[in-house]
Structure formats: structure tokens, C-alpha cells
Short mmCIF file of C-alpha atoms and ligand atoms in Angstrom, two decimals:
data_model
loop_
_atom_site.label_atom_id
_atom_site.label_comp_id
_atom_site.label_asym_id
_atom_site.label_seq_id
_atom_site.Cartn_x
_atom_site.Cartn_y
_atom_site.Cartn_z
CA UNK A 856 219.34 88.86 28.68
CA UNK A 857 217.76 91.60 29.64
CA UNK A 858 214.27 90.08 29.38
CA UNK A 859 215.05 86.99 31.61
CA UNK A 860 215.73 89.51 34.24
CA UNK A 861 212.91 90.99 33.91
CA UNK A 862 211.25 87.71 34.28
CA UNK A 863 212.96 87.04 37.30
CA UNK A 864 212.37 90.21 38.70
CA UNK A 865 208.61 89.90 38.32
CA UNK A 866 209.07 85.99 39.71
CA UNK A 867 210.45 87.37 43.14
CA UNK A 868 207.84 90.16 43.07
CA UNK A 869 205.20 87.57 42.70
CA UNK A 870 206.48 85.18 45.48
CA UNK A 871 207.15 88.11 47.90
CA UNK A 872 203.51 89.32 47.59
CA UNK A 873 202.27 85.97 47.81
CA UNK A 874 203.92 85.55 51.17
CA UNK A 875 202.30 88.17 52.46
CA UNK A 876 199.05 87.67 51.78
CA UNK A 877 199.67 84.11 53.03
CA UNK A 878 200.87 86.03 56.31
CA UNK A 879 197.57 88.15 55.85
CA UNK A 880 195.31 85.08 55.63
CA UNK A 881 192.32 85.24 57.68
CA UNK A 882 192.68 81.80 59.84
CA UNK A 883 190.36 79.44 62.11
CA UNK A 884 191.95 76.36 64.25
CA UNK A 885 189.95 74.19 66.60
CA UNK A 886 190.29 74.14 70.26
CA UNK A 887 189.29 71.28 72.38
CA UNK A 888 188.13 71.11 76.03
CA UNK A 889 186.76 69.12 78.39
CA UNK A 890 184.45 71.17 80.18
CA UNK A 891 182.65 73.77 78.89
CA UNK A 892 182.70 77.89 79.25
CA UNK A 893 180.31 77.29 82.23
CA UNK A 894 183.37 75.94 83.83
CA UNK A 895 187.23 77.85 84.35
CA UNK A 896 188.12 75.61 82.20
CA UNK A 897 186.08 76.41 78.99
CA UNK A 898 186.90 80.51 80.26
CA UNK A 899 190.04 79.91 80.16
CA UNK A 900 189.91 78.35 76.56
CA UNK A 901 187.34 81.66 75.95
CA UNK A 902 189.57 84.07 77.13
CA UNK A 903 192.38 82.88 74.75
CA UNK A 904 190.40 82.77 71.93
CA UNK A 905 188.62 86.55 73.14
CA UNK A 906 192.74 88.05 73.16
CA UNK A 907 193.83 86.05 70.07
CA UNK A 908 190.81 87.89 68.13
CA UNK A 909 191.61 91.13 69.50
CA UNK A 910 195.53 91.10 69.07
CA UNK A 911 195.20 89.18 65.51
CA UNK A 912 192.61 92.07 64.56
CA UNK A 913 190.09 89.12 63.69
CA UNK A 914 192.58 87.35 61.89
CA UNK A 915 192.80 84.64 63.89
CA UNK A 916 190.09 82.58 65.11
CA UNK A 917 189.93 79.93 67.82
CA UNK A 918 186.97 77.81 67.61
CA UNK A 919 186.26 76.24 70.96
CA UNK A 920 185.00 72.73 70.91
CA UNK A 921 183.99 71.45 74.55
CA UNK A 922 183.02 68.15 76.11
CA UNK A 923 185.65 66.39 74.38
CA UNK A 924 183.86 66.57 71.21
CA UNK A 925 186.24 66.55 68.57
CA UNK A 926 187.24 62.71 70.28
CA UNK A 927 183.54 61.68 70.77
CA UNK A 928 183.96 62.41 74.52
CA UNK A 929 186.77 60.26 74.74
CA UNK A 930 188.78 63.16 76.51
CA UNK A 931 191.59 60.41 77.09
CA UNK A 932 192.77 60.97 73.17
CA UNK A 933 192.80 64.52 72.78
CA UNK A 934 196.62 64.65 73.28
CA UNK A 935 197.36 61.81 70.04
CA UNK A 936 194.00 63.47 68.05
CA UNK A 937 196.40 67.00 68.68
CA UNK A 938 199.99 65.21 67.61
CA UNK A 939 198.01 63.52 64.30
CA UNK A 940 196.56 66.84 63.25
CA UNK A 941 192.83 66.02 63.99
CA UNK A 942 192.69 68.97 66.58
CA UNK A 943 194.99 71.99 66.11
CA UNK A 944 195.02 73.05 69.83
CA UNK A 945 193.82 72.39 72.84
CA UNK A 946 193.32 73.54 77.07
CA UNK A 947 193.99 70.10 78.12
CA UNK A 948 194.24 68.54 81.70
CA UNK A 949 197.24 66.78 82.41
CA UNK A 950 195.52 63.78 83.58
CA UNK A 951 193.69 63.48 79.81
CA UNK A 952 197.15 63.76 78.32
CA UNK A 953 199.14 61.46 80.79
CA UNK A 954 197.97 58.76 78.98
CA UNK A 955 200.12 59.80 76.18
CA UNK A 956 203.17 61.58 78.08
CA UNK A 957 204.43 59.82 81.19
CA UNK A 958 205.98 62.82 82.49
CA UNK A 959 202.87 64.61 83.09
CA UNK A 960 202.16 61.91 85.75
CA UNK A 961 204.23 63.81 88.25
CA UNK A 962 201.12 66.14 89.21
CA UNK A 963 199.12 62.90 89.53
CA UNK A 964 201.46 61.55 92.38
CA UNK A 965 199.05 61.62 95.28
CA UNK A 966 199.84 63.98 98.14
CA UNK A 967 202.87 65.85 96.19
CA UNK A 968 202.04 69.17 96.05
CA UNK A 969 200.21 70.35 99.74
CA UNK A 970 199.06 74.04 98.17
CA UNK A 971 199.34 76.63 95.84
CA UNK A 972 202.67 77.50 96.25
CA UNK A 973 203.77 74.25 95.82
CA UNK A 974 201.97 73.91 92.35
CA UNK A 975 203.54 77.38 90.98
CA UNK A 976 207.22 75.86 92.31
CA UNK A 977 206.69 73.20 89.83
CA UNK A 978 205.32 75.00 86.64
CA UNK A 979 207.10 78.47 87.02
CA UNK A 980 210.31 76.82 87.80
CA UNK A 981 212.74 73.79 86.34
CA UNK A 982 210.50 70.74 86.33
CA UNK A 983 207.80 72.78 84.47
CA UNK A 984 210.23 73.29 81.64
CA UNK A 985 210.93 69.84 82.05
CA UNK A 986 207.24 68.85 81.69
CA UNK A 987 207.17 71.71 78.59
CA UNK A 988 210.11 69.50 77.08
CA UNK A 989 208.91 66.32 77.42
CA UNK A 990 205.25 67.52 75.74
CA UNK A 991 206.84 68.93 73.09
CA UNK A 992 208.83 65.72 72.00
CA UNK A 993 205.85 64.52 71.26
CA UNK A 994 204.15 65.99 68.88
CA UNK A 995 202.51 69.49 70.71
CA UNK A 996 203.88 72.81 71.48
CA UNK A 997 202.90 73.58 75.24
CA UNK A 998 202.63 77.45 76.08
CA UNK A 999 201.25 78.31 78.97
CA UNK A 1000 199.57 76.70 82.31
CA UNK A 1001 196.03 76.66 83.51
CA UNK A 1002 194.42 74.98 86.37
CA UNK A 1003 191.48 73.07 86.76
CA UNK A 1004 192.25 73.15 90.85
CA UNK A 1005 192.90 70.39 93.55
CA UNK A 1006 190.88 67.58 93.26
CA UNK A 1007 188.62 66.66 96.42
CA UNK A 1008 186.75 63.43 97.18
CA UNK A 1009 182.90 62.87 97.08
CA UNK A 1010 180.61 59.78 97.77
CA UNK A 1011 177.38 58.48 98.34
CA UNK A 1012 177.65 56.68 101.22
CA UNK A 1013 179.61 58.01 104.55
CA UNK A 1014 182.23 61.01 105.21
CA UNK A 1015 185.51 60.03 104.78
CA UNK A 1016 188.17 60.43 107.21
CA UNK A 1017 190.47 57.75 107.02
CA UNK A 1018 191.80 55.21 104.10
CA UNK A 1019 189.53 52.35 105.82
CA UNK A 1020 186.41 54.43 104.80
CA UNK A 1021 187.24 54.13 101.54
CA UNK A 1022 187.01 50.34 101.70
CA UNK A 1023 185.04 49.20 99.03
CA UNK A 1024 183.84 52.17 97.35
CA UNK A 1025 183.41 52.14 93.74
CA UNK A 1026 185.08 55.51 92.66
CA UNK A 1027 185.47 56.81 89.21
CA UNK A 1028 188.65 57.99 88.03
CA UNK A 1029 190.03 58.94 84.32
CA UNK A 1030 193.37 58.91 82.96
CA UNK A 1031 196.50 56.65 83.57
CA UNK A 1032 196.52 53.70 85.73
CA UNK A 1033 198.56 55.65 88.31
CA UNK A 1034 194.62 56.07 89.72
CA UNK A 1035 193.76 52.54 89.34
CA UNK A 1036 197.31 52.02 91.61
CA UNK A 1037 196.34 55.09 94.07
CA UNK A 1038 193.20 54.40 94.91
CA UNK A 1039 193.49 50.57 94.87
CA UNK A 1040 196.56 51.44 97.70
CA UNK A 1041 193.31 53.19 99.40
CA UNK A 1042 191.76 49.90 99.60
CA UNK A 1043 188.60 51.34 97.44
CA UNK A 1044 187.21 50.10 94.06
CA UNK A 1045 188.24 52.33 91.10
CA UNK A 1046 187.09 52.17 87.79
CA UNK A 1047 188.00 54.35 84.60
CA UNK A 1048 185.38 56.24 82.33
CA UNK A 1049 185.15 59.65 80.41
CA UNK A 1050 183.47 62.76 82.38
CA UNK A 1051 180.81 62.04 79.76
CA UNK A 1052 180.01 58.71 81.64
CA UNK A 1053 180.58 60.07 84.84
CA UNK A 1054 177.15 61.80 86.20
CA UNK A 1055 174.76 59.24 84.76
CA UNK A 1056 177.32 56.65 86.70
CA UNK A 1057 176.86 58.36 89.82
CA UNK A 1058 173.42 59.23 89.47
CA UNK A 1059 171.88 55.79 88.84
CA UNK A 1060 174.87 54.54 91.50
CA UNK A 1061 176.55 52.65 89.11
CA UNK A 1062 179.36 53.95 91.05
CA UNK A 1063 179.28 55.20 94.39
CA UNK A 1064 181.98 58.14 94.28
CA UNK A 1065 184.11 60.62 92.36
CA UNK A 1066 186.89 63.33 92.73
CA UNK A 1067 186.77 66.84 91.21
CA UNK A 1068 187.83 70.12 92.12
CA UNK A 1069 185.62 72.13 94.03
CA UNK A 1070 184.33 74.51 90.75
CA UNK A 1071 183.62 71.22 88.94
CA UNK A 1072 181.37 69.68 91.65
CA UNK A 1073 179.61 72.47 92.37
CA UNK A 1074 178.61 73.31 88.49
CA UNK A 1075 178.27 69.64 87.52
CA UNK A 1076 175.53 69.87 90.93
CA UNK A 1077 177.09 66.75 92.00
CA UNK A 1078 175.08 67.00 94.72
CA UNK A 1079 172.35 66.00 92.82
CA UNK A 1080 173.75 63.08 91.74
CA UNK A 1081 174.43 61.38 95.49
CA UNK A 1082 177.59 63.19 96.61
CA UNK A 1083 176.72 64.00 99.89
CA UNK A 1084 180.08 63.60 101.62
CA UNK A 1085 182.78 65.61 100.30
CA UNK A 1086 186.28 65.19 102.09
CA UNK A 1087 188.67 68.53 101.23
CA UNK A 1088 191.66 65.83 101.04
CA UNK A 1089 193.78 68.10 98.21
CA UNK A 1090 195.58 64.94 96.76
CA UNK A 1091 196.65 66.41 93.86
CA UNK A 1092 196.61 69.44 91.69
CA UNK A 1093 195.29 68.93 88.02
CA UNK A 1094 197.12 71.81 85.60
CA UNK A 1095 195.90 72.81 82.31
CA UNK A 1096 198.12 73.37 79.60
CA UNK A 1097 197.22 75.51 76.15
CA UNK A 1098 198.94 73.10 73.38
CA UNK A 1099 199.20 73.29 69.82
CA UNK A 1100 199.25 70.76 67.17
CA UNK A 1101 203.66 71.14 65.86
CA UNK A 1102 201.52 70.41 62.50
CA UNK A 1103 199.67 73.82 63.15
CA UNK A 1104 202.61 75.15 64.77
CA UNK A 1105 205.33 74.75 61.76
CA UNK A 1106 203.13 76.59 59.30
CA UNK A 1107 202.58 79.85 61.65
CA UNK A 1108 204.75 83.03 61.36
CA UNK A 1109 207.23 84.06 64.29
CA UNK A 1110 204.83 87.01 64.86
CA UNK A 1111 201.66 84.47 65.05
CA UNK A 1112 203.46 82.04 66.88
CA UNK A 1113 204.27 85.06 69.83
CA UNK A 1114 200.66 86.35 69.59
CA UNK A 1115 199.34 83.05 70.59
CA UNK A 1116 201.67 82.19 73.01
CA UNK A 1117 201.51 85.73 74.90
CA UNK A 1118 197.52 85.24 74.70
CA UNK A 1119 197.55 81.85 76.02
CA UNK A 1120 200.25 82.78 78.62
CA UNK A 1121 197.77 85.60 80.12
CA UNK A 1122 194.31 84.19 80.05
CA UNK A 1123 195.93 81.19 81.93
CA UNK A 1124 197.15 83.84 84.52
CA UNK A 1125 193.92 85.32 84.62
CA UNK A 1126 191.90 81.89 84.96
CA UNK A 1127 194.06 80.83 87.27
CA UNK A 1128 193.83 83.56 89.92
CA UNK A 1129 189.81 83.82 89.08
CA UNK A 1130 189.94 80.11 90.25
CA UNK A 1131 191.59 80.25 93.56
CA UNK A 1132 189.52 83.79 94.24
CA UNK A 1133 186.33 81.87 93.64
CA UNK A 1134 187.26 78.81 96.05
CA UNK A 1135 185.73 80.06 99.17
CA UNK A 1136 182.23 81.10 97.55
CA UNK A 1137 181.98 77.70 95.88
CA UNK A 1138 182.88 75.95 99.39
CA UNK A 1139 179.65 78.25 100.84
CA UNK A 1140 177.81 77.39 98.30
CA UNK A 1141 178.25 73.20 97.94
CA UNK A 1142 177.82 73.73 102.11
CA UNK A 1143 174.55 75.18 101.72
CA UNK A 1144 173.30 72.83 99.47
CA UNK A 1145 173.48 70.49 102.37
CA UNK A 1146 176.60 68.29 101.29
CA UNK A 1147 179.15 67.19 104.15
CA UNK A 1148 182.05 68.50 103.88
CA UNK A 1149 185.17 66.93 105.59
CA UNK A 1150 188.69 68.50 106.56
CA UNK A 1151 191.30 67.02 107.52
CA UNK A 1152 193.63 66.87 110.78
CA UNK A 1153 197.21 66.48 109.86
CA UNK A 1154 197.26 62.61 111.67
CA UNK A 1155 194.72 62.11 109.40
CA UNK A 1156 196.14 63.38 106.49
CA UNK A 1157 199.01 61.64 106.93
CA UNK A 1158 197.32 57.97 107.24
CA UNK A 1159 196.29 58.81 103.75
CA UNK A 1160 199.96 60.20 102.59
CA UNK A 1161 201.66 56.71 103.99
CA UNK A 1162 198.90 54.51 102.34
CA UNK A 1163 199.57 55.18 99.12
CA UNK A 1164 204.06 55.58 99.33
CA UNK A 1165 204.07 52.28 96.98
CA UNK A 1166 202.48 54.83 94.15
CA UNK A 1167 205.89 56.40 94.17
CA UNK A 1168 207.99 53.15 94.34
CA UNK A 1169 206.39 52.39 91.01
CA UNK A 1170 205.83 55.57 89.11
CA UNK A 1171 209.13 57.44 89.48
CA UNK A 1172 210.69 55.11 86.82
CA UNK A 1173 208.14 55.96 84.45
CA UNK A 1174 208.01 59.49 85.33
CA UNK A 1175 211.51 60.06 85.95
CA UNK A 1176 213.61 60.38 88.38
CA UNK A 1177 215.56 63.13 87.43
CA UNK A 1178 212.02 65.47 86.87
CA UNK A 1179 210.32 64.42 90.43
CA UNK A 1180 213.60 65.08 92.54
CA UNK A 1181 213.25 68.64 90.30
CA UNK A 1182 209.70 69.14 91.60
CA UNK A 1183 210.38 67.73 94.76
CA UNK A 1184 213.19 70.12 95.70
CA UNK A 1185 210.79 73.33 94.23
CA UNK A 1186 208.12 72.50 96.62
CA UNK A 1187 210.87 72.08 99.05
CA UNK A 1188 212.53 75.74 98.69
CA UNK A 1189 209.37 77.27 97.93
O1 LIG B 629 187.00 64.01 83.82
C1 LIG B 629 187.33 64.73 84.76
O2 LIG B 629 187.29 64.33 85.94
C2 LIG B 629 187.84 66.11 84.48
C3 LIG B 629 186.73 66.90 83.82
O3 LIG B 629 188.21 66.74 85.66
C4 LIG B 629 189.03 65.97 83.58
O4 LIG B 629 188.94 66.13 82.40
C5 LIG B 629 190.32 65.54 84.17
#
């Protein structure tokens, strides 16, 4: 008797310090992005990974993997590549995920958010935790938001100020086909390929234009690659989100799982206001390099607003109702 609980003493002694060292393990999980540390994005996936290193005590490592490697620059499967286990996290756009999770279409709905304000309603409020909901249903654990910035209009061939210069323009988009619908409302030409594709494309003028925010033209040098005619339309707003593999997630402790999500919660913060600082300088700087840069009067903005109303008649159903009346009443009260 008194030998088996001995035994069974030294059993739970063994498991205990097992556990511990398991919680002790050093460990390294991949991080995907887009665009590289050269861009906010890739900072903002650097800046995670810089805090998780110093909070974890080197513990934890977050190896960054840009240009969509880790999906052979297919940046349109990063979200299902993340849900199977292939990548553990990820700073993904929600136009590369939307593919995957309809919801995440609302921020894709041209013309919904006019400004900044408008974009924080939505992910600091009701419909963000909606959006966080919905992502995590399927596979990934969403903590915190990033932005990759409104997304502007270039081309090759004239400035545009109206839907009827658009006419005929090849432009390349990525993600769902609620760009093939938008920009088809616009009367232009769209046609889908990865970022990879995207500057040779408009280079050799396989297509004729593209849309970007402002820190990704400028660093890409788009310029160089025919976009003399940038309109400042702001259709849309393209968030990033810091995910994590529920594969990765499930075997993390409590105390990991709140280090990671604190870190990811303030380098977002930080890239986010580092991003909308910069805007002005990177406007200077695209101007000087001789590009054309277009704004908008309201009459004209609105031509642009009432051409593409049948994008709404058609996505709402697939985005939901319930979550774009939720957005639409934060930008509302904001
Ligand atoms: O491919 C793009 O246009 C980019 C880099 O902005 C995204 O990943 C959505």
C-alpha cells in the first residue's frame, strides 16, 4: 500500500514538472504577410514579433514570412493555409481573407466608410466584434486590427474624374468578386491576379491600372511602372487583422495566449497611427515624382457613390444584413 502511493506520488510529480517545462518550451510559429517590412504592413508584422520576443523573454519567436510566401504568392489562400495548420499566424488584409469569410466583405463595399473615423466606428465598436466572430468560426483566432490604408486609383492613361473615364480600363484587382461587380458597375475592365503579378502587369501594360493605398504605391514606385494619374477617390478602407491558426491557438497557455494578443493589440495601434502620420509626406513625395494626382469635388464623388449602389443590392445577403446595418449605424453616430 504504502509503495503504490509512493508511486503515485512520484507519477503526479513527474507530470507536474513535465507541464512546466512544456510551458517553458522555447517556441517559433510562422507569420505570413503580404508585403514586406519595407511596407506598414511587414512593420506591423515586425513590431509584433519585436514585443512578443521581449515580453516572452525570447521564448517566443515569430518568424515573419512576406510576399505571400508560405502560399507561393497566392496571397488569396493564406486565410484556409492558416485554418489547415500550414501557417500558424498571420497580418492578413481583409480583402486576401474575404475569399474565405464573407463577412469581411463589408470593408470592401465601395464608398462605405468616408474617413478615419468611420473605419475605427466599425472595428472598435459592435460590427468589429461581429467581424472578430465570424473569423473565428472559421478556423482563426483574430486579435487585433491593422491597416494597410484607403485604397486610391492609378492608371496609365488619363486622370480620372468621373465613372465614364474609367470606361474600358483594364484594372487589376485581388480578392472576392465583389471587385469584379464594383468596378464592372464603373464601366472599366477588371481582372484578378496576386500582388506578385501585379507590377510586371502594369509595367509591360498588360493592364492599364491598379488601386493601392498611398504607402503601397509610393514604395512599390508605381510610378515607374505607368501610373501617372492617381485619383485620391478613398473607396474603401483595407484593415489588417493579426490571426492565429485555433490549431496553434488550442495548444498555448492562458498566459501565452494574453502575451500575444496584448502584443498584437499594440503594434497594430502603433502601425496604425505611424500610417495615417506618414500620409501627407508620401502624398509630397508620389507629387514630386511627377504623378497626377486627382481629388475629388463632392458632385463628383458622388457620381461614383451612385454608380456602383447595385454592389450593395447584391452583397448585403452575403455579408449580412444584420452586420452592415451595425457598421452602417457606427459610421452614422460616429
Ligand atoms: O495585393 C494587393 O493589392 C495588396 C498588397 O494591397 C493586398 O494584399 C490586398
Amino acid at each position: 500500500m504504502k509503495i503504490k502511493r509512493w508511486l503515485a506520488f512520484g507519477a503526479a510529480c513527474f507530470a507536474l514538472s513535465a507541464t512546466t517545462a512544456f510551458a517553458q518550451e522555447k517556441r517559433e510559429f510562422s507569420v505570413s504577410t503580404v508585403l514586406s517590412d519595407a511596407f506598414p504592413w511587414g512593420q506591423a508584422a515586425e513590431k509584433w514579433a519585436e514585443l512578443v520576443k521581449e515580453r516572452s523573454d525570447g521564448r517566443i519567436t515569430l518568424k515573419i514570412y512576406p510576399n505571400a510566401q508560405l502560399v507561393s504568392g497566392d496571397q488569396t489562400r493564406e486565410f484556409s493555409a492558416m485554418r489547415s495548420g500550414l501557417i500558424d499566424m498571420a497580418v492578413g488584409s481583409t480583402i486576401n481573407w474575404s475569399t474565405q469569410v464573407p463577412e469581411v466583405n463589408l470593408f470592401s463595399l465601395p464608398f462605405l466608410m468616408p474617413d478615419n473615423a468611420a473605419v475605427d466606428a466599425i472595428t472598435q465598436g459592435e460590427a468589429g466584434k461581429m467581424v472578430f466572430d465570424a473569423i473565428e468560426k472559421r478556423g482563426v483566432m483574430p486579435l487585433a486590427w491593422g491597416e494597410n490604408g484607403f485604397r486610391e486609383i492609378s492608371n496609365s492613361k488619363q486622370a480620372i474624374t468621373k465613372p465614364e473615364d474609367l470606361k474600358g480600363l483594364k484594372i487589376r484587382v485581388v480578392g472576392s468578386p465583389l471587385f469584379l461587380d464594383t468596378f464592372n458597375a464603373l464601366g472599366a475592365n477588371p481582372t484578378q491576379m496576386s500582388w506578385t503579378d501585379a507590377l510586371p502587369a502594369l509595367t509591360t501594360g498588360a493592364v492599364d491600372g491598379q488601386e493601392n493605398p498611398l504607402a503601397v504605391y509610393d514604395v512599390a514606385r508605381a510610378d515607374r511602372a505607368n501610373q501617372k494619374y492617381l485619383t485620391l477617390w478613398h473607396y474603401m478602407n483595407d484593415p489588417l487583422i493579426f490571426g492565429v491558426s485555433q490549431r496553434v491557438w488550442k495548444t498555448l497557455s492562458a498566459e501565452d495566449q494574453q502575451l500575444l494578443k496584448e502584443a498584437a493589440v499594440d503594434a497594430g495601434k502603433w502601425e496604425i497611427e505611424k500610417s495615417r502620420a506618414d500620409l501627407e509626406k508620401t502624398l509630397e513625395i508620389i507629387r514630386e515624382r511627377g504623378v497626377e494626382i486627382t481629388e475629388l469635388t463632392p458632385e463628383q464623388h458622388q457620381a461614383f457613390v451612385d454608380a456602383t449602389q447595385s454592389v450593395y443590392e447584391k452583397w448585403i445577403p452575403r455579408i449580412g444584413k444584420d452586420l452592415v446595418d451595425a457598421a452602417q449605424k457606427a459610421i452614422a453616430e460616429r
